[in-house]
XYZ file of C-alpha atoms in Angstrom:
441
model
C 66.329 28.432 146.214
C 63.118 27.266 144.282
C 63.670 24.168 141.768
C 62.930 26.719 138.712
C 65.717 28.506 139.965
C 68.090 25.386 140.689
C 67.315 24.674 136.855
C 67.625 27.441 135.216
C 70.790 28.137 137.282
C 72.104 24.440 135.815
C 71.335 25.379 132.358
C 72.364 29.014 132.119
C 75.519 29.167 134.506
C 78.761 28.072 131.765
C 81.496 28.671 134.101
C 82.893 26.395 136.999
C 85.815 26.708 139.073
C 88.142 24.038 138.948
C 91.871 23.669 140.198
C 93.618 24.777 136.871
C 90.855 27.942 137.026
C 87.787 28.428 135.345
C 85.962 25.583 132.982
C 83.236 26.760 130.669
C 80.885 23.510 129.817
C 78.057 24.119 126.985
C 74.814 22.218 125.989
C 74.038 20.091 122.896
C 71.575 21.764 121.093
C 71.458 20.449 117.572
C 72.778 16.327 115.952
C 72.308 15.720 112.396
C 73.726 12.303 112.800
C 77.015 13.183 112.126
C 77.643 16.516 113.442
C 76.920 17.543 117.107
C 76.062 21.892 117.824
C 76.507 23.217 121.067
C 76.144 26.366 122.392
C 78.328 28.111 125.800
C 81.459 25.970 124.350
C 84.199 28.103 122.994
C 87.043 25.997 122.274
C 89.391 26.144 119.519
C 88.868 23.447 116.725
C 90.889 20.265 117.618
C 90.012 20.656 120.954
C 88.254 17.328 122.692
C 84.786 17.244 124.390
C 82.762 14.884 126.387
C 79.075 14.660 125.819
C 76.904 13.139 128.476
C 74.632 10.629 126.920
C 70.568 9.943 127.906
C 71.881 6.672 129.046
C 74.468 7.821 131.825
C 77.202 7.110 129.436
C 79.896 9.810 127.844
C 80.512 10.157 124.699
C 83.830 11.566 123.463
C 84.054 14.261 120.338
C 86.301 16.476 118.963
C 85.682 20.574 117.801
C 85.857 20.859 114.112
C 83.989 23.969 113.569
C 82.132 26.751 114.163
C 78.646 28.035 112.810
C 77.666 31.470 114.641
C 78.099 31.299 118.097
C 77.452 27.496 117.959
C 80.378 25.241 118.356
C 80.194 22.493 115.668
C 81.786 18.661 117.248
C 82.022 15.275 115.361
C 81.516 12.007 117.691
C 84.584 9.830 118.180
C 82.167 6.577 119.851
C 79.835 6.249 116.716
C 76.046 6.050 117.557
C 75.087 7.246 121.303
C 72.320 8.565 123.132
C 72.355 12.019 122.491
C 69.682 13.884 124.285
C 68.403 17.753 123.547
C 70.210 19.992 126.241
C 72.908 17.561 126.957
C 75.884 18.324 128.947
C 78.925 19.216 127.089
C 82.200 19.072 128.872
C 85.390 20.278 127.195
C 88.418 17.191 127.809
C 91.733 18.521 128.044
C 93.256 15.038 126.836
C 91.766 14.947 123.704
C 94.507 16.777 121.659
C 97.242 14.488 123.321
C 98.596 10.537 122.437
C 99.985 8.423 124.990
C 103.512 7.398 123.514
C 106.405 5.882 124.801
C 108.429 2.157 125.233
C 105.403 0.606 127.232
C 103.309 1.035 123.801
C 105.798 -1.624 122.010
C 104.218 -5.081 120.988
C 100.422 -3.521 121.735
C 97.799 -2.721 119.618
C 95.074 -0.006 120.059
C 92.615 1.961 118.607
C 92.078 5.491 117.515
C 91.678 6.437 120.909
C 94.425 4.747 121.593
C 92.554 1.923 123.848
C 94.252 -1.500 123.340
C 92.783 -3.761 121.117
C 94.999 -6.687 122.092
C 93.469 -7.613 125.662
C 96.741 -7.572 127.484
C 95.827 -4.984 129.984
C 96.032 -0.952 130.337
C 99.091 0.832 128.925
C 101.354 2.417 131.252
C 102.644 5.354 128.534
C 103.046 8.106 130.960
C 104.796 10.091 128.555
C 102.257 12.874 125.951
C 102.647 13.978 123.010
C 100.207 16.039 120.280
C 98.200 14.533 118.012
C 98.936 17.106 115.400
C 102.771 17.331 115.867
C 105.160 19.652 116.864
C 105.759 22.478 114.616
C 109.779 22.049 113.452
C 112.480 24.145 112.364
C 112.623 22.659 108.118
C 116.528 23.604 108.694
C 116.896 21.309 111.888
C 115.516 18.116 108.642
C 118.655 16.263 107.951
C 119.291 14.930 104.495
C 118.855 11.717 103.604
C 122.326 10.308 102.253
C 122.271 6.854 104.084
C 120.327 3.378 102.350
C 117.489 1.757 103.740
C 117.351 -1.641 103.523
C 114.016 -3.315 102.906
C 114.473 -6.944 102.328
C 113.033 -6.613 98.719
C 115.031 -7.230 96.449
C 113.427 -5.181 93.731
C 113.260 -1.954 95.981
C 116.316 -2.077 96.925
C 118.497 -2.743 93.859
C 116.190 -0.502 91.682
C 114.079 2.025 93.504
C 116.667 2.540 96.793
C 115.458 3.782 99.678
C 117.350 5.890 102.621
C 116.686 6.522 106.188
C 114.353 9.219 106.110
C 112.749 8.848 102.921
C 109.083 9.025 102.549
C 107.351 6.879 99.996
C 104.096 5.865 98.116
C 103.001 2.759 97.124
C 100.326 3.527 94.507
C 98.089 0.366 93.259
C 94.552 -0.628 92.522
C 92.625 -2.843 94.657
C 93.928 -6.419 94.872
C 97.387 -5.588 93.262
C 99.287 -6.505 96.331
C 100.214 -3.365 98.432
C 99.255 -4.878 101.864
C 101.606 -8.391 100.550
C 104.561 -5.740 99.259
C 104.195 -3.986 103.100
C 104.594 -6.995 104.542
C 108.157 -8.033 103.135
C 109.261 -4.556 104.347
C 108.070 -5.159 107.746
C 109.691 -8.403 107.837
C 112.835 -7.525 106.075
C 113.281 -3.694 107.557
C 116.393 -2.800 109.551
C 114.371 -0.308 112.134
C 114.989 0.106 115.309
C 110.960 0.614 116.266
C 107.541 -0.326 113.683
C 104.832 1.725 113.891
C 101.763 0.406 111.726
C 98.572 2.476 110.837
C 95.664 0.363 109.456
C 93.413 2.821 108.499
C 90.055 2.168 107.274
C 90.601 -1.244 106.239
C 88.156 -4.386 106.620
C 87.971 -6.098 109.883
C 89.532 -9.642 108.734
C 92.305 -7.661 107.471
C 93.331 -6.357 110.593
C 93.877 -9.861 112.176
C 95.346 -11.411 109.191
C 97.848 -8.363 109.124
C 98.525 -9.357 112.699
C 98.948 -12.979 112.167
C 100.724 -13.137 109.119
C 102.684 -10.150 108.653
C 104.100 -9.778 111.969
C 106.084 -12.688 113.388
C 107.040 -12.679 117.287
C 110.534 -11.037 116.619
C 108.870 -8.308 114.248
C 106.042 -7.854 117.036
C 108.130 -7.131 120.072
C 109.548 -3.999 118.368
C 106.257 -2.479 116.825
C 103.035 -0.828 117.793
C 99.673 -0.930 115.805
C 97.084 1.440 115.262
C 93.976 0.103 113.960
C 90.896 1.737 113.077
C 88.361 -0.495 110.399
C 85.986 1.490 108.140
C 82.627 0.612 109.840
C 84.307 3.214 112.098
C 83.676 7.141 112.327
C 85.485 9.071 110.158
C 86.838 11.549 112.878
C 88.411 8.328 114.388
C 90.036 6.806 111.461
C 91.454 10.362 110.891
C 93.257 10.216 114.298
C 93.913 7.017 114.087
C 96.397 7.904 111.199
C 97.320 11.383 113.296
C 97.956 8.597 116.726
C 100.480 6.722 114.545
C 102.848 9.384 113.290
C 102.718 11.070 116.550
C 104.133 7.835 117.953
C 106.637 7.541 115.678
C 108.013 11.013 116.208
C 108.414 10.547 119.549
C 110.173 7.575 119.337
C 112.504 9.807 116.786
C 112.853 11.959 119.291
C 114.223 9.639 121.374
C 116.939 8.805 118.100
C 115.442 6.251 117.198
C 115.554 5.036 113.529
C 111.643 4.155 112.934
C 109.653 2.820 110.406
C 105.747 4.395 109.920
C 103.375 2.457 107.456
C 100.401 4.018 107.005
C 97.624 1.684 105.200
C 96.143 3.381 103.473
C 96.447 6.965 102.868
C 93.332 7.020 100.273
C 90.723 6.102 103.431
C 92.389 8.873 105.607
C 91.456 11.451 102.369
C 88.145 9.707 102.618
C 87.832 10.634 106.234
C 88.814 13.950 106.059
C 86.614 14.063 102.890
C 83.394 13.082 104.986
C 84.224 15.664 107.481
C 84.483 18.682 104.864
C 82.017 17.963 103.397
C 79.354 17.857 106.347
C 81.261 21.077 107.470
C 79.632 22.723 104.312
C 83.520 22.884 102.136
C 82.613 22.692 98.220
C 83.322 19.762 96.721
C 86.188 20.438 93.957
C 88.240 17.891 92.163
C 85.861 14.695 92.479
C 84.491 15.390 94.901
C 87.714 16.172 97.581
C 86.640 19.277 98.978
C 90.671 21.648 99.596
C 90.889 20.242 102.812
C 91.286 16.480 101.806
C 94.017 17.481 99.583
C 95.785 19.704 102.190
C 95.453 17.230 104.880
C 98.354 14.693 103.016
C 101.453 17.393 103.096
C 100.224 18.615 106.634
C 100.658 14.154 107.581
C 103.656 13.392 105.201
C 105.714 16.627 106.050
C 105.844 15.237 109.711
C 108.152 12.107 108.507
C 112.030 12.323 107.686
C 115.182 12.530 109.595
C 115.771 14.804 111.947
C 119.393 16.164 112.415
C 119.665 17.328 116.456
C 118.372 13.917 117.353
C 119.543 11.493 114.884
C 116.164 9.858 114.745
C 114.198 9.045 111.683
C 111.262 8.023 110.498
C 111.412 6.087 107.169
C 107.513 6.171 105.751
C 105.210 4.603 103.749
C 102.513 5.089 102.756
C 99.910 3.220 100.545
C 97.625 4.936 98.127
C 94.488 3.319 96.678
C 94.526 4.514 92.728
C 90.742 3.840 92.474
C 90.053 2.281 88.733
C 93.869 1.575 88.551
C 93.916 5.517 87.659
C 97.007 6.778 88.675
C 95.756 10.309 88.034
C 93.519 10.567 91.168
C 93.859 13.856 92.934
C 94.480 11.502 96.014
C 97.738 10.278 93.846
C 98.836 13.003 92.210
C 98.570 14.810 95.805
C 100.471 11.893 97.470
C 102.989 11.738 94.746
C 103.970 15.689 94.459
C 105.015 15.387 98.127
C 106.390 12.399 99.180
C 110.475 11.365 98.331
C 109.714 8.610 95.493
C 107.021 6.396 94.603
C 106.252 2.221 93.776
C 103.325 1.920 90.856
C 102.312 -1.333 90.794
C 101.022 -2.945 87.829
C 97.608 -5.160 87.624
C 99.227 -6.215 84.313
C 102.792 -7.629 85.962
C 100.240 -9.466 88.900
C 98.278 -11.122 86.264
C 101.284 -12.626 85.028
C 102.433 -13.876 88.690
C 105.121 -11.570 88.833
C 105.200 -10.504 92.694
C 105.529 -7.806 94.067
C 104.030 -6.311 90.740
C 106.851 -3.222 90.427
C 106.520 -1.104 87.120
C 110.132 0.081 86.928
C 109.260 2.387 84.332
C 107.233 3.957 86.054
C 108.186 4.336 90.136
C 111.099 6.150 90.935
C 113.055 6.726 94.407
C 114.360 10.411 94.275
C 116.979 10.079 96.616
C 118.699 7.768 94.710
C 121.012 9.042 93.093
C 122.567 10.777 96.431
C 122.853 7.245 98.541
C 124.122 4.921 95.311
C 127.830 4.328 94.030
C 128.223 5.246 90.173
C 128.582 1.336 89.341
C 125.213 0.764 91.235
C 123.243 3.535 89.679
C 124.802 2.650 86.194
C 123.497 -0.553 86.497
C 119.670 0.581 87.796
C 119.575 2.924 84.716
C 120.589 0.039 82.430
C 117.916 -1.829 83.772
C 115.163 0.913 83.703
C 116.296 1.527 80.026
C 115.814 -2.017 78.616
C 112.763 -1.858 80.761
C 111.230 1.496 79.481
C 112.482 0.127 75.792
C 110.166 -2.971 75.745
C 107.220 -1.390 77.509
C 107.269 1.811 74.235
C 106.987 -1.121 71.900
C 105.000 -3.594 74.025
C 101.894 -3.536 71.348
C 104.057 -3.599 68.292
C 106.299 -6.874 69.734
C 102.862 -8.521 71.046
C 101.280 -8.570 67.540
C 104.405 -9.611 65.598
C 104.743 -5.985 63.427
C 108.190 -5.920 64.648
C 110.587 -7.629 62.961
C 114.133 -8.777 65.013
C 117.368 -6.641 63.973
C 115.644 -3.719 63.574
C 116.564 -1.942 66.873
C 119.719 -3.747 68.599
C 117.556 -2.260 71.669
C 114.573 -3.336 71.365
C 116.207 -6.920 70.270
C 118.143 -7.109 73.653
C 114.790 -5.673 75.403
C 112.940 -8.711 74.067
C 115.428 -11.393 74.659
C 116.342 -10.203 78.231
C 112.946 -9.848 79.329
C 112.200 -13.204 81.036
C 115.637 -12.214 83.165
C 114.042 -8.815 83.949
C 110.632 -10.444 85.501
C 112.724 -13.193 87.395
C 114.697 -10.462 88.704
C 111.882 -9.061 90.535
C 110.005 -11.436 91.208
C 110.312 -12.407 95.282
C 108.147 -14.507 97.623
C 106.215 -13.167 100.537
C 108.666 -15.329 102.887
C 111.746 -14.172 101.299
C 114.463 -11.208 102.405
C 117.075 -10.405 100.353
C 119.356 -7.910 101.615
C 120.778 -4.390 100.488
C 124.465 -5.708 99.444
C 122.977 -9.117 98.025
C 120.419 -7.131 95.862
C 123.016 -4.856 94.040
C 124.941 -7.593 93.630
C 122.481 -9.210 91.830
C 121.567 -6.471 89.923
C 125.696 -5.483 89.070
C 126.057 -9.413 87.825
C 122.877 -9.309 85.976
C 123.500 -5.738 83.696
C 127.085 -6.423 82.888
């Protein structure tokens, strides 16, 4: 056989026997910088793909389109070599994540490569990135409480095993400090941890400070920064939950944090939009908005197992605008919600809670009437003093008009005090009602 031939044999034969049958492998034959084209590749969209690089390197990518008979990937390395007429390889482990006991006490990436230097990972065990479609009958209610060490959460806005939750704030309000007392104070069984899209420094400091040695032998950390591609930050958020169902499938009662929810919109955002999807609401093309009930739906408790997964989730309210489609989409879906307030942090009140305005929605079924009778008594001197907040503050009201609003005003150093809580500090479920019983009689 002539050379010509040998080449145009290598470029034009797509199909080569393997032992699990027949493996069609394409070329690359367009990169924009963010999006790879190749052509011969038919594989469904999720699928993963390695892409030999001009340096004798592969690159790993991941199907997210189509565009004519053109198969349209999005690189999971960042920058590589990408050469014209590449080899494009399909990779039958790119829709799976390692999971499993080995992966407790380890960090990794989006790929799930450790970042910790302790060594390979022996998780032998697989499980899909996307989930495993469920039976919504086979979802067990959530009637039991969670207890989260803060005090505030606890007493006021009380969680239960299975519940998913928000924590909506601006930048700087203290969501990452607030995550950290419920990691520390958490009765879980397992922590799994997605830092998604935050700054590099973060990611160590979350390590060193937020995780003591007894917290880090039970938990496993995903961590993807933003300098990262956005493909990888949104697996990176896909790798943790699919972790933490499979340690609820195990009946396990687990504990997902996802930080934050707002960059894995962002991601998805980037991707729709070089996909060609029309921007709508600010900018979030549909499938930025869809993507947060397809990842939230995959928490809760499931019923033939026994496992949970209790999640939370932070949301970035950018301009302390709590209307963001990001927040409104969050908050529509998820089992309650925490609002903090840049107005409480100014005033040193920590964590910064607005009681008026968060709400846990599966109160009401895990509570005792005297506990829920004293939460609403709370919540009502609360919601009282923040109606008449301007007219108190510039002295138009005058004391015995409203025997409410007079209690409101003299009780609301006690309120503040009563949530305020160091980082440091846990204050358990029965200690916090109790507090709360004792303070609204």
């Amino acid at each position: 056989m002539s050379r010509l031939a040998a080449l145009a044999r290598d470029l034009l034969e797509p199909v080569h026997a393997g032992a699990d049958g027949p493996r069609r492998v394409g070329r690359l034959a367009a990169y924009d910088g963010l999006m790879l084209e190749a052509t011969g590749l038919s594989r469904p969209i999720g699928s993963g793909a390695r892409v030999a690089t001009a340096d004798g390197h592969v690159a790993r990518a991941e199907v997210v389109g189509f565009r004519g008979e053109r198969t349209l990937l999005m690189a999971l390395d960042g920058e590589a070599a990408y050469a014209n007429g590449a080899r494009v390889e399909p990779d039958a482990s790119g829709s799976l994540c390692e999971v499993g006991p080995a992966l407790l006490g380890r960090v990794v990436d989006g790929l799930g490569q450790p970042l910790d230097g302790l060594g390979p990972i022996g998780a032998a065990d697989k499980w899909p990135l996307a989930g495993r479609r469920g039976n919504p009958l086979d979802r067990a209610r959530v009637l039991t409480p969670f207890d989260i060490g803060v005090r505030a959460v606890n007493a006021l806005l009380t969680a239960g095993v299975g519940q998913r939750i928000a924590i909506v704030a601006g930048s700087g309000v203290g969501k990452s400090v607030l995550m950290g007392q419920m990691i520390a104070g958490a009765e879980a069984d397992v922590i799994v941890v997605g830092l998604i899209g935050e700054r590099s420094r973060e990611v160590s400091d979350f390590l060193a400070t937020k995780l003591p040695p007894d917290v880090r032998s039970k938990s496993v950390v995903v961590a993807v920064p933003a300098d990262h591609a956005p493909l990888l930050r949104l697996r990176a958020a896909m790798r943790a939950t699919a972790i933490a169902e499979d340690f609820r499938a195990r009946g396990l009662k687990v504990l997902l944090l996802i930080d934050s929810l707002t960059r894995v919109a962002h991601a998805q955002r980037e991707i729709g939009l070089s996909l060609g999807e029309p921007p709508t609401v600010k900018g979030y093309p549909p499938s930025a908005l869809g993507l947060i009930p397809r990842l939230v739906e995959r928490a809760g408790a499931d019923a033939r197992t026994g496992g949970s997964i209790t999640a939370l989730y932070t949301v970035l309210a950018d301009g302390d605008d709590t209307d963001d489609p990001i927040v409104d989409a969050a908050r529509a879906i998820v089992d309650g919600h925490i609002i903090l307030s840049r107005s409480l942090a100014e005033q040193s009140v920590y964590p910064a809670i607005d009681v008026g305005r968060s709400l846990s929605r599966v109160m009401a079924d895990i509570v005792t009437p005297a506990h829920a009778a004293a939460a609403a008594g709370f919540r009502r001197l609360w919601s009282v003093f923040e109606e008449n907040r301007d007219l108190i503050l510039m002295g138009a009201y005058a004391a015995g008009g409203d025997p409410m609003i007079d209690e409101a005003i003299v009780r609301r150093p006690e309120l503040l005090d009563f949530l305020k809580q160091t980082p440091k500090e846990r204050i358990g479920f029965d200690e916090s009602v109790a507090a709360l019983q004792e303070l609204m009689k």
